[in-house]
Coordinates of C-alpha atoms and ligand atoms in Angstrom, one line a residue:
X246 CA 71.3 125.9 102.7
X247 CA 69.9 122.6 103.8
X248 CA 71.8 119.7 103.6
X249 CA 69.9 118.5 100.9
X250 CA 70.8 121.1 98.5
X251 CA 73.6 120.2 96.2
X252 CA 75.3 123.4 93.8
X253 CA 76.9 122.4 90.7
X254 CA 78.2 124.0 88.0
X255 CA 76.8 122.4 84.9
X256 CA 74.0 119.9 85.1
X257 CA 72.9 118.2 82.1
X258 CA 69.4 116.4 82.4
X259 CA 69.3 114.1 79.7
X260 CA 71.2 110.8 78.9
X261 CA 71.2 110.6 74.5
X262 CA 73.6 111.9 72.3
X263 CA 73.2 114.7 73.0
X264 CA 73.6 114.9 76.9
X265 CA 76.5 112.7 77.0
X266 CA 78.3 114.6 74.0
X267 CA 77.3 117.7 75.9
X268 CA 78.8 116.0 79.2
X269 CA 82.0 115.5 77.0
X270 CA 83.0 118.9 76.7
X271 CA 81.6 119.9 79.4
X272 CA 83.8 117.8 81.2
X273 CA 87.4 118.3 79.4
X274 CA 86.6 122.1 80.1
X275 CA 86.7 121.5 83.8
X276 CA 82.8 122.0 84.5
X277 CA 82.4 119.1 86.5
X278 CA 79.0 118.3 85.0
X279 CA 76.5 116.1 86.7
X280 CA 74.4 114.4 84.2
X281 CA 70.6 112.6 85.8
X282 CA 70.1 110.0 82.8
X283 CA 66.3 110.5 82.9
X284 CA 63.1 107.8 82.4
X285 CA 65.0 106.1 80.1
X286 CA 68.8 106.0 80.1
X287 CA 70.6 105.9 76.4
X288 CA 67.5 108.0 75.2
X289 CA 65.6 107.0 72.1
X290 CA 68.5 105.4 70.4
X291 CA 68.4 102.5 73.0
X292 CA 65.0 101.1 71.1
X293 CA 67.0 101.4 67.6
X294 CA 68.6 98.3 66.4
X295 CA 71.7 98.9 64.1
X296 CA 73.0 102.7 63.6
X297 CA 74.6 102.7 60.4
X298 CA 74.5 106.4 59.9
X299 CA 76.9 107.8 63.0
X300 CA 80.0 108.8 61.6
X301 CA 82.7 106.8 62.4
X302 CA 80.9 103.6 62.8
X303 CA 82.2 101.9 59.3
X304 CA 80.3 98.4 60.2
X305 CA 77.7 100.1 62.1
X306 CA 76.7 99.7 65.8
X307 CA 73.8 98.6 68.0
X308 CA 71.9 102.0 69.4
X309 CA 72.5 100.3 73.4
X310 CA 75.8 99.9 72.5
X311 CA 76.5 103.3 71.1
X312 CA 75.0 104.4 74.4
X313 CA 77.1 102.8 76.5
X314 CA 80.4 104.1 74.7
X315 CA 79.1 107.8 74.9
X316 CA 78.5 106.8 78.6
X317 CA 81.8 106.0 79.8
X318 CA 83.4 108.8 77.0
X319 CA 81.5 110.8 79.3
X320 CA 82.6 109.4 82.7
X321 CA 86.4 108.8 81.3
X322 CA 86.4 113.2 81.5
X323 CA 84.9 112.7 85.1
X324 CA 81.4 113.0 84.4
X325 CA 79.2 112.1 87.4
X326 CA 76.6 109.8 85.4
X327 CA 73.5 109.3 88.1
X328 CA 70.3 107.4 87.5
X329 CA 67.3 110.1 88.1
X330 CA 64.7 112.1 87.1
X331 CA 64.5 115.8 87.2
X332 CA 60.4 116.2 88.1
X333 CA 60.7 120.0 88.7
X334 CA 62.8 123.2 88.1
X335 CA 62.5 126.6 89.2
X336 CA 64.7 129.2 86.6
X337 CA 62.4 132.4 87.9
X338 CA 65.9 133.9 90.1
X339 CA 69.5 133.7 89.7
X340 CA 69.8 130.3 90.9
X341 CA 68.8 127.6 88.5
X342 CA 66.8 124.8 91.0
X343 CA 66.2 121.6 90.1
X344 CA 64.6 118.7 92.0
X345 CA 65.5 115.1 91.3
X346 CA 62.7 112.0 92.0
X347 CA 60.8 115.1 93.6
X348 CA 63.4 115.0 96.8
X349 CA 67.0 115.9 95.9
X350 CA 67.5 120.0 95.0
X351 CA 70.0 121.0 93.4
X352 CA 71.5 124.1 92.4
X353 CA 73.1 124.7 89.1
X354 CA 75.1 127.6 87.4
X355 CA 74.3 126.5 83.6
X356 CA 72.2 123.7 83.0
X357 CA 72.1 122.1 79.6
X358 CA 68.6 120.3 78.7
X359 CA 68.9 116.9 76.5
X360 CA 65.3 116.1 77.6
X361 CA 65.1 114.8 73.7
X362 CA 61.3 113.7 71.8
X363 CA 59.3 110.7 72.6
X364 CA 57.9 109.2 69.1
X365 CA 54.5 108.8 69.6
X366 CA 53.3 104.9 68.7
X367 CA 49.8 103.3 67.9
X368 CA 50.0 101.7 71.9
X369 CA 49.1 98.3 69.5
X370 CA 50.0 95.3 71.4
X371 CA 51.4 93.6 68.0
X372 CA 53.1 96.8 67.4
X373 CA 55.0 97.2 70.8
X374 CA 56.0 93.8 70.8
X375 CA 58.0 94.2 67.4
X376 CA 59.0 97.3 68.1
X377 CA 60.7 96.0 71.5
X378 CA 61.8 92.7 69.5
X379 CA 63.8 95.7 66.8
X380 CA 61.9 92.9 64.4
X381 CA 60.2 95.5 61.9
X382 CA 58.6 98.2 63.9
X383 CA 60.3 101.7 63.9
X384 CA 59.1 105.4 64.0
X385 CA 62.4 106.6 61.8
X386 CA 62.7 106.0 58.6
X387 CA 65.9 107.9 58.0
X388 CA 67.3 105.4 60.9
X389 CA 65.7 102.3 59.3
X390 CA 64.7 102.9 56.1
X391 CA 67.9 101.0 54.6
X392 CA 67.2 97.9 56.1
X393 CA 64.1 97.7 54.0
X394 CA 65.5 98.4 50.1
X395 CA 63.3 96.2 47.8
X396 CA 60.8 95.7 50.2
X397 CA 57.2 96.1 50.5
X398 CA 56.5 98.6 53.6
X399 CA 53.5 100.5 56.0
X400 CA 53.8 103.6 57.4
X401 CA 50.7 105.3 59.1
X402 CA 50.3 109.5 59.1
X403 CA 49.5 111.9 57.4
X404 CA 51.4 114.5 58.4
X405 CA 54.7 116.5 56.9
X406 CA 56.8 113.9 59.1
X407 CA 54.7 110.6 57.3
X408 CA 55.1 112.2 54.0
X409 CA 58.8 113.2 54.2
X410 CA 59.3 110.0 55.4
X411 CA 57.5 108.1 53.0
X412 CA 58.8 109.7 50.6
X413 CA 62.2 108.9 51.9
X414 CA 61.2 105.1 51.8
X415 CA 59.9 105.8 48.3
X416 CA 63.3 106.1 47.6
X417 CA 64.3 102.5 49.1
X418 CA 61.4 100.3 48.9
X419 CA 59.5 98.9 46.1
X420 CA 56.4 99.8 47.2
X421 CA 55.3 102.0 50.2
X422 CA 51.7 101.7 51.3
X423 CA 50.6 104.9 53.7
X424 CA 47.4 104.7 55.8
X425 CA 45.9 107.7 56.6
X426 CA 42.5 107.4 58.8
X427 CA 40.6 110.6 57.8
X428 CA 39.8 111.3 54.1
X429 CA 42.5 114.2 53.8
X430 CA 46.2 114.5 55.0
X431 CA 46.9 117.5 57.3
X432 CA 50.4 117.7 55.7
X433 CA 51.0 120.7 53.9
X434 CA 49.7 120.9 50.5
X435 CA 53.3 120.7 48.6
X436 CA 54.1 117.7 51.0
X437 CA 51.0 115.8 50.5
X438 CA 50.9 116.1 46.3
X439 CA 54.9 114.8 46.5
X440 CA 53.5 111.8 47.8
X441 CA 50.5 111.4 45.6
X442 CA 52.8 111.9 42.4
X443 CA 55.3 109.2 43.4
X444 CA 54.3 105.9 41.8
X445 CA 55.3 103.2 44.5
X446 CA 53.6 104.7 47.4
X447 CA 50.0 103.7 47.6
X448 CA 47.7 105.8 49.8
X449 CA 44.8 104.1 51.3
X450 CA 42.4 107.2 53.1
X451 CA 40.2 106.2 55.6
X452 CA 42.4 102.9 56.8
X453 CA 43.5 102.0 60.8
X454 CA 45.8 99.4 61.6
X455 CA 43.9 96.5 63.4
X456 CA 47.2 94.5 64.4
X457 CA 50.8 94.4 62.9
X458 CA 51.1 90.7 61.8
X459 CA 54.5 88.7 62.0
X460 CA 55.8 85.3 62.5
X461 CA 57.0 85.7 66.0
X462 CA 60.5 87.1 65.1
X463 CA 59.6 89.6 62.2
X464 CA 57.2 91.5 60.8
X465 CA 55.3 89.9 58.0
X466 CA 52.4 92.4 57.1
X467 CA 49.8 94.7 58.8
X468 CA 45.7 93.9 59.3
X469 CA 44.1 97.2 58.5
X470 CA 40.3 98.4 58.5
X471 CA 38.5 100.8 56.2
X472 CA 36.9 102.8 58.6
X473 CA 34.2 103.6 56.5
X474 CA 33.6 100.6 54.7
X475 CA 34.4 98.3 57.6
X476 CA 36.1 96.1 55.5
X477 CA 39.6 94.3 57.1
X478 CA 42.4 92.6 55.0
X479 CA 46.1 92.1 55.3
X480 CA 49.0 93.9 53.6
X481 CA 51.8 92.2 53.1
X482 CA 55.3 93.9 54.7
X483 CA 58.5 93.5 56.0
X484 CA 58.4 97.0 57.9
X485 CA 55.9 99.2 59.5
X486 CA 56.4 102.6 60.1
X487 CA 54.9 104.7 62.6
X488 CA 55.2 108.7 61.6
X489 CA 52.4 110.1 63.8
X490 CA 54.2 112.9 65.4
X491 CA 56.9 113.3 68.3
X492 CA 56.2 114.8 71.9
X493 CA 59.4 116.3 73.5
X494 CA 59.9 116.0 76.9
X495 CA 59.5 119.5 78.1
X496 CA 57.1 119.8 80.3
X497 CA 58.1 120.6 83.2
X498 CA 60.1 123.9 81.5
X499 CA 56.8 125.5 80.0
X500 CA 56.4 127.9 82.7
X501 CA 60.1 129.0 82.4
X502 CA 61.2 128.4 78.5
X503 CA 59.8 129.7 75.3
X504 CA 58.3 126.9 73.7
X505 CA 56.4 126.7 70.1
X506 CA 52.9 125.7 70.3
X507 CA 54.1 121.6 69.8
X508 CA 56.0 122.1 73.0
X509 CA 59.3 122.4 71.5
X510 CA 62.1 125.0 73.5
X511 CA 62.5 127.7 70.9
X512 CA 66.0 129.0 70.7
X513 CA 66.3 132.6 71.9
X514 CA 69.4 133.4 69.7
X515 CA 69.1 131.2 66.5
X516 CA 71.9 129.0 65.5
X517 CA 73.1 129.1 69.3
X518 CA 71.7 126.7 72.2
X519 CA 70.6 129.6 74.5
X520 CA 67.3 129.7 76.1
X521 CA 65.2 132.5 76.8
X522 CA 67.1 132.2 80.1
X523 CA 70.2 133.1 80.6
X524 CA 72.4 130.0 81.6
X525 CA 70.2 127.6 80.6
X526 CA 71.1 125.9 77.5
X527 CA 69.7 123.0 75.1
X528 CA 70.6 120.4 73.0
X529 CA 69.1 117.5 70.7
X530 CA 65.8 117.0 69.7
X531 CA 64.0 118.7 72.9
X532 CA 64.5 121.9 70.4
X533 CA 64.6 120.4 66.8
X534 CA 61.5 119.2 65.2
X535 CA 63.1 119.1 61.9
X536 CA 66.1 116.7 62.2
X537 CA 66.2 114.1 64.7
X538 CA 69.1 112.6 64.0
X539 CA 72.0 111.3 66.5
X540 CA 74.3 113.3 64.8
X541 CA 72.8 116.4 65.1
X542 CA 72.2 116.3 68.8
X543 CA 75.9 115.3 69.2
X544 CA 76.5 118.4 67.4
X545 CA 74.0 120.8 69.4
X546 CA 75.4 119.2 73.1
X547 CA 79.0 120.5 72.0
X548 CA 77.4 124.0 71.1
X549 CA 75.4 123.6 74.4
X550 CA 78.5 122.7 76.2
X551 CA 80.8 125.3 74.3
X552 CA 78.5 128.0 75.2
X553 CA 77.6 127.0 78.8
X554 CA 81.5 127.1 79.3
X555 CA 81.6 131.1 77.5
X556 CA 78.7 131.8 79.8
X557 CA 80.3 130.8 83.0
X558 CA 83.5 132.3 81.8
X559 CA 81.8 135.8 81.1
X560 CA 80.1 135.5 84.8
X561 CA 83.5 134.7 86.3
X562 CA 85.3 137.9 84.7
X563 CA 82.8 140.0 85.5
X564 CA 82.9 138.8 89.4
X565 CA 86.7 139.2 89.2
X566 CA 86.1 142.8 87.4
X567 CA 83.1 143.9 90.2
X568 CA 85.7 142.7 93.2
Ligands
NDP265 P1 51.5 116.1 63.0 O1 50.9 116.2 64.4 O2 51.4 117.3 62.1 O3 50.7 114.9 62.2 C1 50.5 113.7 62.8 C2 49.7 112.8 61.8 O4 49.5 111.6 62.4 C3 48.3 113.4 61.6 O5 48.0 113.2 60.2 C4 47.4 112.5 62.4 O6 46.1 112.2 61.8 C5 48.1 111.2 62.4 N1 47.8 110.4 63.6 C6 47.9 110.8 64.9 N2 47.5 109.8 65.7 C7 47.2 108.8 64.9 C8 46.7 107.5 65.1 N3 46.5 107.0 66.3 N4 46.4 106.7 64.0 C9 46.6 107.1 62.7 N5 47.1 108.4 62.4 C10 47.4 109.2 63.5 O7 53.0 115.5 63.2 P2 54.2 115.6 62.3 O8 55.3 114.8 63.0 O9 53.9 115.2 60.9 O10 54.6 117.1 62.2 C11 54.9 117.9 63.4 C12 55.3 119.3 63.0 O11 56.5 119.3 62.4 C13 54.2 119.9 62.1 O12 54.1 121.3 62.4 C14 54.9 119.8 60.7 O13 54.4 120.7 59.8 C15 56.3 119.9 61.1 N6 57.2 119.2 60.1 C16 57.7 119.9 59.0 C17 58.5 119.3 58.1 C18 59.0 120.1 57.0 O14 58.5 121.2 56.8 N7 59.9 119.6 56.2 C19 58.8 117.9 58.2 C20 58.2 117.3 59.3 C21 57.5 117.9 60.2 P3 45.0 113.4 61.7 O15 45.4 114.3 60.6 O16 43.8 112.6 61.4 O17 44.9 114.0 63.1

């Protein structure tokens, strides 16, 4: 082996929920994980203001600083926490090879992928600055929805994820306006109808946001354009919503994992976090288009974790057995 080459026995490549919950257990069951935090350490709960929906939380907590507790959790165990990026793996033989910044290999008995879902955004200037600011901007309602009861709200999409979620904010708000920028709403047709029959939510077809407006703090309403009229005028809102879809980071598994056509690792043996390939496990919302939550990829890094362990265990006895 070249000097370069590190072997571990658990690496988990991901730094959210559910990495570092997964770096938990893997830790207190003597794995000695080594976690690489990714592109952005803390995950996608690191641009989310107040969590009031974690368990345990009774007054809430800021998503950086619910990060940072699951962090040193993690390293309290003796999880080695490293800043990185896994650019490449290789799971075609027996040895699981990863590459870290394109330089470091290392070689891994189980690894346990926490990759996580980017939310895709408008890229509006006006849109990124709020969202950064945590002043009105968001991409979950379920996450943020609460902070808007009685308010006026945007959301933008017209697919199942903007309809649940308006929906969800139909429930909260007193009025929800959706823009959707073709005539029609590829949501399915049950989805699309629920939204239609609820009273508060206005749909306006054919409408792009020009520019979230706000007063430099918060958001204050959105500048929108009919795209077939050309006309532009304000709506007035505290919050605007981005439901356009999520990408999750798994790119550089496709040629290895099973993946759906939306890029998402399918699990091989459902309600488990195996893989198509044996020792490689994952957890959080790099396999769960449907949930998204913090809680539930806490919950899938345990079972990551918990079945990494039973796989190493079964590989052990079965050494000890052939010897
Ligand atoms: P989708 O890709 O299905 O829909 C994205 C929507 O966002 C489309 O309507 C698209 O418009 C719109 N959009 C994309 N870019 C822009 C833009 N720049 N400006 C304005 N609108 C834009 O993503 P979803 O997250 O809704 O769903 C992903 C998958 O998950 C789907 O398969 C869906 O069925 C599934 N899902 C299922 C649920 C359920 O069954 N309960 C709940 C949530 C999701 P356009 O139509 O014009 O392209």
């Amino acid at each position: 082996m070249s000097e370069t080459i590190e072997r571990v026995k658990c690496l988990i490549i991901g730094s959210g929920p559910a990495g570092y919950t997964a770096a938990i257990y893997a830790s207190r069951a003597n794995m000695f994980p080594v976690l690489y935090q990714g592109e952005q350490p803390g995950g996608q709960l690191t641009t989310t203001n107040d969590v009031e929906n974690f368990p345990g939380y009774p007054e809430g907590v800021t998503g950086p600083e619910m990060m940072i507790e699951l962090q040193k959790q993690a390293e309290r165990f003796g999880t080695d926490v490293r800043h990185g990026w896994i650019t490449k793996v290789d799971f075609s033989g027996p040895v699981h090879k990863a590459w870290v910044n394109g330089e470091k290999e290392i070689h891994a008995d189980t690894i346990i992928i926490s990759t996580g879902a980017s939310a895709k955004y408008l890229g509006l200037e006006s849109e990124q600055k709020y969202l950064q600011m945590g002043g009105g901007v968001s991409a979950c309602a379920v996450c943020d929805g609460f902070f808007y009861r009685n308010q006026e709200v945007v959301i933008v999409g017209a697919g199942d994820s903007a309809c649940e979620e308006a929906h969800y904010l139909s429930k909260l708000c007193k009025k929800v306006t959706m823009l959707v920028r073709r005539d029609v709403f590829r949501a399915s047709k049950i989805m699309a109808e629920r939204v239609k029959n609820t009273e508060n939510i206005e749909i306006l077809f054919n409408t792009e946001t020009e520019e979230v407006l706000g007063d430099g703090q918060v958001v204050t309403g959105v500048k929108v354009r009919n795209n077939v009229s050309g006309d532009i005028y304000d709506i007035p809102a505290t919050g605007f919503f981005v439901a356009i879809g999520h990408k999750p980071n798994t790119d550089i598994f496709k040629d290895y994992l099973e993946l759906d056509e939306t890029g998402y690792i399918i699990n091989a043996v459902p309600g488990t976090s195996k893989t198509n390939v044996e020792g490689v496990f994952v957890s959080g919302d790099a396999a769960d288009h449907v949930y998204r939550q913090a809680i539930t990829a806490a919950g899938t890094g345990c079972m990551a974790a918990l079945d990494a362990e039973r796989y190493l265990a079964a590989k052990e006895s079965e050494l000890a057995m052939a010897n």
